[in-house]
Amino acid sequence: MKKLLIPICIIASLLPSSHTSDEDFVSVTNDYKSVVISTASPTAAATIKPSPTVKPTPTPTVKPSPTPTPSPSPTPEPTVTMYAPDGRTIDVVKSEEEAYKNVGWYPEPVTVMYAPDGRTRYTLNSEIEAYKNVGWYLEPVTLMYAADGRTRYTLNSEIEAYKNVGWYSEPVTLMYAPDGRTRYTLNSEIEAYKKVGWFTEPTVKMYAADGRTIYVGKSEVDAYKKVNWYTEPYTPPETSSSSSSGSHVSSNDDQSSKTVYITPSGKRYHYSKRCAGKNAIATTKSDALASGRDACKKCAY
């Protein structure tokens, strides 16, 4: 009998489906994992050698990949709120703060402040008091003047209130009226007040021999006295005889009472007021002669 060795996995395909003979058998050799098939026919029996045992390829052990440690999220950069002079705001990262400052943004609200010389600046609200202490203001200011010479910078919104208590928007001068009144007058208005009879000093009423009167500044009294004006009504001196007096009057009446014009410092009298000039003072010819003045060669000959 010959032996046929075949793998177990194909035994089913080698057995006839109607095989029932006792002479046929299947022997399974455990050592070789083979099958021996015997048949009655010696010539038909064959030994099938088992294939070499194929060891299964070991499955490689796959180490689990390590769970990646997530990188920590970057810490967000802090932001700051910046303020524009016109009231706008913007949140920027801290690293951009200086760049925004360079184009007119501020780290807190600001207020425009004014210097007396006209300068302006935007000031952090936290610094306002410090700037006030060195002469800056929250609105435009005007220099105001008191009658006693004091000055102060005043907020424009308060000018009227200060005017009501005797302050002025420009320097003032005390002026005098002939009737004794006085008033503080803006320097820009002095000439206008002079034209309506006000003076920059106390006045004195002076009298001419012909009965005229005039108010002059106290500093001018001596000059007027030199041209025969008086600080009280003029009284003609008494003469020794009425006849001689009468003769004098009759012979010189026409010329002595003639109106002429003189100036306080002039040495001549004039018939023409224009010729005498802007400081001309009217007087009589007799008074002009008595003061030592000669006739003007242009208009008094």
mmCIF file of C-alpha atoms in Angstrom:
data_model
loop_
_atom_site.group_PDB
_atom_site.id
_atom_site.type_symbol
_atom_site.label_atom_id
_atom_site.label_comp_id
_atom_site.label_asym_id
_atom_site.label_seq_id
_atom_site.Cartn_x
_atom_site.Cartn_y
_atom_site.Cartn_z
ATOM 1 C CA MET A 1 0.000 0.000 0.000
ATOM 2 C CA LYS A 2 1.250 3.414 -0.880
ATOM 3 C CA LYS A 3 0.568 6.540 1.135
ATOM 4 C CA LEU A 4 -0.599 9.805 -0.270
ATOM 5 C CA LEU A 5 0.090 12.819 1.926
ATOM 6 C CA ILE A 6 -2.106 15.843 1.358
ATOM 7 C CA PRO A 7 -2.912 18.848 3.426
ATOM 8 C CA ILE A 8 -6.008 18.682 5.506
ATOM 9 C CA CYS A 9 -7.450 21.709 3.808
ATOM 10 C CA ILE A 10 -7.886 19.790 0.538
ATOM 11 C CA ILE A 11 -8.993 16.417 1.892
ATOM 12 C CA ALA A 12 -12.578 17.021 1.000
ATOM 13 C CA SER A 13 -11.757 17.399 -2.631
ATOM 14 C CA LEU A 14 -9.905 14.022 -2.727
ATOM 15 C CA LEU A 15 -12.655 11.843 -1.243
ATOM 16 C CA PRO A 16 -15.228 10.459 -3.625
ATOM 17 C CA SER A 17 -18.696 11.473 -2.704
ATOM 18 C CA SER A 18 -19.980 7.798 -2.856
ATOM 19 C CA HIS A 19 -17.000 6.145 -1.129
ATOM 20 C CA THR A 20 -18.255 3.509 1.412
ATOM 21 C CA SER A 21 -15.663 0.735 1.111
ATOM 22 C CA ASP A 22 -14.171 -0.613 4.306
ATOM 23 C CA GLU A 23 -10.897 -0.952 2.545
ATOM 24 C CA ASP A 24 -10.675 2.717 2.122
ATOM 25 C CA PHE A 25 -9.691 4.830 5.115
ATOM 26 C CA VAL A 26 -8.384 8.087 5.961
ATOM 27 C CA SER A 27 -5.652 8.352 8.443
ATOM 28 C CA VAL A 28 -4.678 11.625 9.862
ATOM 29 C CA THR A 29 -1.172 11.787 11.080
ATOM 30 C CA ASN A 30 -1.080 14.360 13.752
ATOM 31 C CA ASP A 31 2.650 14.849 13.656
ATOM 32 C CA TYR A 32 2.735 15.863 10.042
ATOM 33 C CA LYS A 33 -0.779 17.175 9.728
ATOM 34 C CA SER A 34 -1.168 14.861 6.711
ATOM 35 C CA VAL A 35 -3.829 12.572 5.399
ATOM 36 C CA VAL A 36 -3.168 8.950 4.228
ATOM 37 C CA ILE A 37 -5.674 7.564 1.785
ATOM 38 C CA SER A 38 -5.640 3.803 1.167
ATOM 39 C CA THR A 39 -7.468 2.011 -1.616
ATOM 40 C CA ALA A 40 -7.811 -1.582 -2.560
ATOM 41 C CA SER A 41 -5.928 -1.038 -5.689
ATOM 42 C CA PRO A 42 -2.211 -0.979 -4.904
ATOM 43 C CA THR A 43 -1.539 0.696 -8.122
ATOM 44 C CA ALA A 44 -3.916 3.470 -7.373
ATOM 45 C CA ALA A 45 -2.568 4.256 -3.959
ATOM 46 C CA ALA A 46 -0.090 7.064 -3.838
ATOM 47 C CA THR A 47 1.679 8.784 -1.044
ATOM 48 C CA ILE A 48 1.316 12.543 -0.994
ATOM 49 C CA LYS A 49 4.035 14.196 0.983
ATOM 50 C CA PRO A 50 2.879 17.035 3.046
ATOM 51 C CA SER A 51 4.046 20.478 2.152
ATOM 52 C CA PRO A 52 6.477 21.973 4.586
ATOM 53 C CA THR A 53 4.724 23.594 7.428
ATOM 54 C CA VAL A 54 4.412 27.327 6.698
ATOM 55 C CA LYS A 55 4.757 29.220 9.832
ATOM 56 C CA PRO A 56 2.445 32.140 9.887
ATOM 57 C CA THR A 57 4.150 35.464 9.421
ATOM 58 C CA PRO A 58 4.001 37.139 12.755
ATOM 59 C CA THR A 59 1.950 40.260 12.780
ATOM 60 C CA PRO A 60 4.275 43.091 13.671
ATOM 61 C CA THR A 61 3.454 44.834 16.838
ATOM 62 C CA VAL A 62 2.460 48.358 15.971
ATOM 63 C CA LYS A 63 3.241 50.710 18.751
ATOM 64 C CA PRO A 64 0.587 53.280 19.108
ATOM 65 C CA SER A 65 1.685 56.701 17.943
ATOM 66 C CA PRO A 66 2.131 59.026 20.859
ATOM 67 C CA THR A 67 -0.683 61.454 21.276
ATOM 68 C CA PRO A 68 0.695 64.801 20.123
ATOM 69 C CA THR A 69 0.768 67.390 22.833
ATOM 70 C CA PRO A 70 -1.095 70.424 21.512
ATOM 71 C CA SER A 71 1.019 73.568 21.376
ATOM 72 C CA PRO A 72 -0.209 76.165 23.831
ATOM 73 C CA SER A 73 -2.244 78.939 22.207
ATOM 74 C CA PRO A 74 -0.288 82.207 22.062
ATOM 75 C CA THR A 75 -1.309 84.662 24.746
ATOM 76 C CA PRO A 76 -3.225 87.480 23.034
ATOM 77 C CA GLU A 77 -1.428 90.852 23.198
ATOM 78 C CA PRO A 78 -3.164 93.323 25.507
ATOM 79 C CA THR A 79 -5.042 96.199 23.896
ATOM 80 C CA VAL A 80 -5.412 99.827 24.873
ATOM 81 C CA THR A 81 -8.074 102.366 24.006
ATOM 82 C CA MET A 82 -6.810 105.428 22.161
ATOM 83 C CA TYR A 83 -8.635 108.766 21.901
ATOM 84 C CA ALA A 84 -8.707 111.325 19.093
ATOM 85 C CA PRO A 85 -9.196 115.062 19.777
ATOM 86 C CA ASP A 86 -12.501 114.963 17.851
ATOM 87 C CA GLY A 87 -13.967 112.387 20.251
ATOM 88 C CA ARG A 88 -13.321 109.190 18.296
ATOM 89 C CA THR A 89 -11.906 106.120 20.058
ATOM 90 C CA ILE A 90 -10.155 102.978 18.832
ATOM 91 C CA ASP A 91 -8.790 99.831 20.523
ATOM 92 C CA VAL A 92 -5.255 98.941 19.410
ATOM 93 C CA VAL A 93 -2.703 96.375 20.562
ATOM 94 C CA LYS A 94 -0.141 97.657 23.030
ATOM 95 C CA SER A 95 2.729 97.422 20.541
ATOM 96 C CA GLU A 96 0.990 99.946 18.243
ATOM 97 C CA GLU A 97 0.353 102.566 20.912
ATOM 98 C CA GLU A 98 3.392 104.710 20.063
ATOM 99 C CA ALA A 99 2.572 104.678 16.353
ATOM 100 C CA TYR A 100 -0.901 106.037 17.095
ATOM 101 C CA LYS A 101 0.518 108.686 19.412
ATOM 102 C CA ASN A 102 2.714 109.904 16.562
ATOM 103 C CA VAL A 103 -0.345 110.646 14.421
ATOM 104 C CA GLY A 104 -2.343 112.524 17.043
ATOM 105 C CA TRP A 105 -4.070 109.868 19.173
ATOM 106 C CA TYR A 106 -3.894 109.913 22.962
ATOM 107 C CA PRO A 107 -4.086 107.226 25.688
ATOM 108 C CA GLU A 108 -6.932 109.102 27.426
ATOM 109 C CA PRO A 109 -9.493 111.812 26.601
ATOM 110 C CA VAL A 110 -8.041 115.241 25.841
ATOM 111 C CA THR A 111 -9.190 118.873 26.052
ATOM 112 C CA VAL A 112 -7.979 121.841 24.014
ATOM 113 C CA MET A 113 -6.355 124.509 26.207
ATOM 114 C CA TYR A 114 -5.442 128.131 25.444
ATOM 115 C CA ALA A 115 -2.428 130.266 26.334
ATOM 116 C CA PRO A 116 -2.680 134.071 26.694
ATOM 117 C CA ASP A 117 -0.354 134.531 23.698
ATOM 118 C CA GLY A 118 -2.766 132.690 21.402
ATOM 119 C CA ARG A 119 -1.171 129.238 21.446
ATOM 120 C CA THR A 120 -3.364 126.146 21.826
ATOM 121 C CA ARG A 121 -2.635 122.546 22.793
ATOM 122 C CA TYR A 122 -4.501 119.278 23.385
ATOM 123 C CA THR A 123 -4.000 118.273 27.007
ATOM 124 C CA LEU A 124 -4.708 114.950 28.722
ATOM 125 C CA ASN A 125 -7.656 115.416 31.054
ATOM 126 C CA SER A 126 -5.544 114.156 33.939
ATOM 127 C CA GLU A 127 -3.085 117.038 33.350
ATOM 128 C CA ILE A 128 -5.553 119.936 33.056
ATOM 129 C CA GLU A 129 -5.045 121.238 36.584
ATOM 130 C CA ALA A 130 -1.272 121.183 36.177
ATOM 131 C CA TYR A 131 -1.512 123.290 33.038
ATOM 132 C CA LYS A 132 -3.920 125.719 34.696
ATOM 133 C CA ASN A 133 -1.299 126.287 37.365
ATOM 134 C CA VAL A 134 1.182 127.499 34.731
ATOM 135 C CA GLY A 135 -1.152 129.890 32.941
ATOM 136 C CA TRP A 136 -3.214 127.825 30.455
ATOM 137 C CA TYR A 137 -6.989 128.153 30.195
ATOM 138 C CA LEU A 138 -9.937 126.033 29.099
ATOM 139 C CA GLU A 139 -11.131 128.724 26.657
ATOM 140 C CA PRO A 140 -9.708 131.791 24.908
ATOM 141 C CA VAL A 141 -8.796 134.680 27.201
ATOM 142 C CA THR A 142 -8.519 138.464 26.926
ATOM 143 C CA LEU A 143 -6.238 140.798 28.854
ATOM 144 C CA MET A 144 -8.349 143.190 30.906
ATOM 145 C CA TYR A 145 -7.377 146.416 32.652
ATOM 146 C CA ALA A 146 -8.456 147.964 35.938
ATOM 147 C CA ALA A 147 -8.586 151.731 36.472
ATOM 148 C CA ASP A 148 -5.800 151.485 39.063
ATOM 149 C CA GLY A 149 -3.399 149.902 36.570
ATOM 150 C CA ARG A 150 -3.900 146.231 37.428
ATOM 151 C CA THR A 151 -4.286 143.695 34.624
ATOM 152 C CA ARG A 152 -5.624 140.145 34.417
ATOM 153 C CA TYR A 153 -6.344 137.492 31.793
ATOM 154 C CA THR A 154 -10.068 136.822 31.750
ATOM 155 C CA LEU A 155 -12.033 134.005 30.108
ATOM 156 C CA ASN A 156 -13.940 135.407 27.140
ATOM 157 C CA SER A 157 -17.154 134.094 28.625
ATOM 158 C CA GLU A 158 -16.561 136.251 31.735
ATOM 159 C CA ILE A 159 -15.648 139.564 30.060
ATOM 160 C CA GLU A 160 -19.061 141.171 30.520
ATOM 161 C CA ALA A 161 -19.145 140.229 34.195
ATOM 162 C CA TYR A 162 -15.770 141.906 34.752
ATOM 163 C CA LYS A 163 -16.832 145.003 32.818
ATOM 164 C CA ASN A 164 -19.742 145.355 35.224
ATOM 165 C CA VAL A 165 -17.307 145.672 38.138
ATOM 166 C CA GLY A 166 -14.994 148.221 36.560
ATOM 167 C CA TRP A 167 -12.599 146.280 34.341
ATOM 168 C CA TYR A 168 -11.904 147.260 30.737
ATOM 169 C CA SER A 169 -10.820 145.479 27.584
ATOM 170 C CA GLU A 170 -8.003 148.009 26.995
ATOM 171 C CA PRO A 171 -6.031 150.566 29.029
ATOM 172 C CA VAL A 172 -8.034 153.525 30.316
ATOM 173 C CA THR A 173 -7.370 157.146 31.255
ATOM 174 C CA LEU A 174 -9.204 159.287 33.779
ATOM 175 C CA MET A 175 -10.797 162.244 32.006
ATOM 176 C CA TYR A 176 -12.249 165.456 33.439
ATOM 177 C CA ALA A 177 -15.205 167.584 32.438
ATOM 178 C CA PRO A 178 -15.254 171.349 33.133
ATOM 179 C CA ASP A 179 -18.233 170.880 35.448
ATOM 180 C CA GLY A 180 -16.205 168.600 37.727
ATOM 181 C CA ARG A 181 -17.340 165.215 36.414
ATOM 182 C CA THR A 182 -14.769 162.490 35.792
ATOM 183 C CA ARG A 183 -14.816 159.245 33.882
ATOM 184 C CA TYR A 184 -12.455 156.440 32.898
ATOM 185 C CA THR A 185 -12.188 156.411 29.130
ATOM 186 C CA LEU A 186 -10.706 153.784 26.822
ATOM 187 C CA ASN A 187 -7.469 155.106 25.384
ATOM 188 C CA SER A 188 -8.794 154.571 21.886
ATOM 189 C CA GLU A 189 -11.658 156.992 22.648
ATOM 190 C CA ILE A 190 -9.704 159.849 24.243
ATOM 191 C CA GLU A 191 -9.619 162.054 21.153
ATOM 192 C CA ALA A 192 -13.355 161.690 20.636
ATOM 193 C CA TYR A 193 -14.005 162.826 24.216
ATOM 194 C CA LYS A 194 -11.618 165.781 23.882
ATOM 195 C CA LYS A 195 -13.688 167.042 20.962
ATOM 196 C CA VAL A 196 -16.741 167.296 23.199
ATOM 197 C CA GLY A 197 -15.035 169.143 26.024
ATOM 198 C CA TRP A 198 -13.350 166.503 28.171
ATOM 199 C CA PHE A 199 -9.751 166.784 29.349
ATOM 200 C CA THR A 200 -7.080 164.333 30.415
ATOM 201 C CA GLU A 201 -6.357 166.440 33.526
ATOM 202 C CA PRO A 202 -8.304 168.723 35.867
ATOM 203 C CA THR A 203 -9.408 171.982 34.255
ATOM 204 C CA VAL A 204 -9.224 175.644 35.230
ATOM 205 C CA LYS A 205 -11.559 178.360 33.992
ATOM 206 C CA MET A 206 -9.648 181.350 32.680
ATOM 207 C CA TYR A 207 -10.765 184.835 31.817
ATOM 208 C CA ALA A 208 -9.702 187.279 29.121
ATOM 209 C CA ALA A 209 -9.722 191.058 29.508
ATOM 210 C CA ASP A 210 -12.509 191.352 26.956
ATOM 211 C CA GLY A 211 -14.790 189.089 28.993
ATOM 212 C CA ARG A 212 -14.195 185.824 27.204
ATOM 213 C CA THR A 213 -13.684 182.631 29.195
ATOM 214 C CA ILE A 214 -12.066 179.325 28.438
ATOM 215 C CA TYR A 215 -11.409 176.015 30.203
ATOM 216 C CA VAL A 216 -7.856 174.811 29.974
ATOM 217 C CA GLY A 217 -5.897 171.944 31.412
ATOM 218 C CA LYS A 218 -4.202 172.696 34.683
ATOM 219 C CA SER A 219 -0.774 172.236 33.071
ATOM 220 C CA GLU A 220 -1.598 175.003 30.555
ATOM 221 C CA VAL A 221 -2.502 177.750 33.017
ATOM 222 C CA ASP A 222 0.901 179.397 33.040
ATOM 223 C CA ALA A 223 1.074 179.498 29.258
ATOM 224 C CA TYR A 224 -2.291 181.271 29.113
ATOM 225 C CA LYS A 225 -1.279 183.728 31.781
ATOM 226 C CA LYS A 226 1.610 184.793 29.575
ATOM 227 C CA VAL A 227 -0.844 185.885 26.899
ATOM 228 C CA ASN A 228 -3.025 187.881 29.287
ATOM 229 C CA TRP A 229 -5.533 185.348 30.427
ATOM 230 C CA TYR A 230 -6.490 185.303 34.077
ATOM 231 C CA THR A 231 -7.657 182.728 36.560
ATOM 232 C CA GLU A 232 -10.421 185.083 37.708
ATOM 233 C CA PRO A 233 -12.519 187.716 35.990
ATOM 234 C CA TYR A 234 -10.394 190.580 34.676
ATOM 235 C CA THR A 235 -10.700 194.004 36.354
ATOM 236 C CA PRO A 236 -9.078 196.901 34.462
ATOM 237 C CA PRO A 237 -6.604 198.868 36.585
ATOM 238 C CA GLU A 238 -7.755 202.259 37.882
ATOM 239 C CA THR A 239 -6.360 205.348 36.100
ATOM 240 C CA SER A 240 -5.236 208.628 37.742
ATOM 241 C CA SER A 241 -7.532 210.830 35.667
ATOM 242 C CA SER A 242 -10.597 210.077 33.748
ATOM 243 C CA SER A 243 -9.612 212.510 31.055
ATOM 244 C CA SER A 244 -6.361 210.775 30.251
ATOM 245 C CA SER A 245 -8.094 207.459 30.305
ATOM 246 C CA GLY A 246 -10.785 208.704 28.017
ATOM 247 C CA SER A 247 -8.192 210.154 25.649
ATOM 248 C CA HIS A 248 -6.366 206.815 25.507
ATOM 249 C CA VAL A 249 -9.476 204.909 24.737
ATOM 250 C CA SER A 250 -10.593 207.233 22.023
ATOM 251 C CA SER A 251 -7.280 207.236 20.231
ATOM 252 C CA ASN A 252 -6.645 203.467 20.362
ATOM 253 C CA ASP A 253 -10.120 201.996 20.685
ATOM 254 C CA ASP A 254 -10.298 200.555 17.198
ATOM 255 C CA GLN A 255 -6.930 198.797 17.260
ATOM 256 C CA SER A 256 -6.678 197.766 20.888
ATOM 257 C CA SER A 257 -9.929 195.821 20.848
ATOM 258 C CA LYS A 258 -9.214 194.082 17.556
ATOM 259 C CA THR A 259 -9.224 190.315 17.825
ATOM 260 C CA VAL A 260 -5.928 188.668 17.001
ATOM 261 C CA TYR A 261 -4.575 185.124 17.353
ATOM 262 C CA ILE A 262 -1.546 183.942 19.224
ATOM 263 C CA THR A 263 -0.007 180.630 20.325
ATOM 264 C CA PRO A 264 1.347 179.901 23.807
ATOM 265 C CA SER A 265 4.934 179.712 22.595
ATOM 266 C CA GLY A 266 4.685 182.120 19.629
ATOM 267 C CA LYS A 267 6.313 185.547 19.506
ATOM 268 C CA ARG A 268 3.887 187.155 17.035
ATOM 269 C CA TYR A 269 0.185 187.858 16.824
ATOM 270 C CA HIS A 270 -1.887 187.101 13.757
ATOM 271 C CA TYR A 271 -4.998 188.457 12.150
ATOM 272 C CA SER A 272 -5.545 185.093 10.496
ATOM 273 C CA LYS A 273 -6.344 182.130 12.693
ATOM 274 C CA ARG A 274 -5.106 179.792 9.982
ATOM 275 C CA CYS A 275 -1.796 181.601 9.879
ATOM 276 C CA ALA A 276 -1.488 181.246 13.639
ATOM 277 C CA GLY A 277 -1.796 177.455 13.422
ATOM 278 C CA LYS A 278 -3.768 174.700 15.147
ATOM 279 C CA ASN A 279 -2.896 175.892 18.669
ATOM 280 C CA ALA A 280 -4.203 179.415 18.012
ATOM 281 C CA ILE A 281 -5.767 181.284 20.905
ATOM 282 C CA ALA A 282 -7.977 184.342 20.366
ATOM 283 C CA THR A 283 -7.075 187.482 22.263
ATOM 284 C CA THR A 284 -7.083 191.233 21.734
ATOM 285 C CA LYS A 285 -4.374 193.157 19.987
ATOM 286 C CA SER A 286 -3.696 195.220 23.107
ATOM 287 C CA ASP A 287 -3.144 192.039 25.132
ATOM 288 C CA ALA A 288 -0.898 190.639 22.438
ATOM 289 C CA LEU A 289 1.164 193.803 22.417
ATOM 290 C CA ALA A 290 1.287 193.879 26.195
ATOM 291 C CA SER A 291 2.756 190.372 26.201
ATOM 292 C CA GLY A 292 5.591 191.593 23.993
ATOM 293 C CA ARG A 293 4.443 190.034 20.713
ATOM 294 C CA ASP A 294 5.047 191.648 17.355
ATOM 295 C CA ALA A 295 2.773 191.634 14.341
ATOM 296 C CA CYS A 296 3.004 188.706 11.921
ATOM 297 C CA LYS A 297 4.698 189.847 8.738
ATOM 298 C CA LYS A 298 2.394 187.706 6.640
ATOM 299 C CA CYS A 299 -1.069 188.587 7.875
ATOM 300 C CA ALA A 300 -0.867 191.479 10.386
ATOM 301 C CA TYR A 301 0.612 194.256 8.189
#
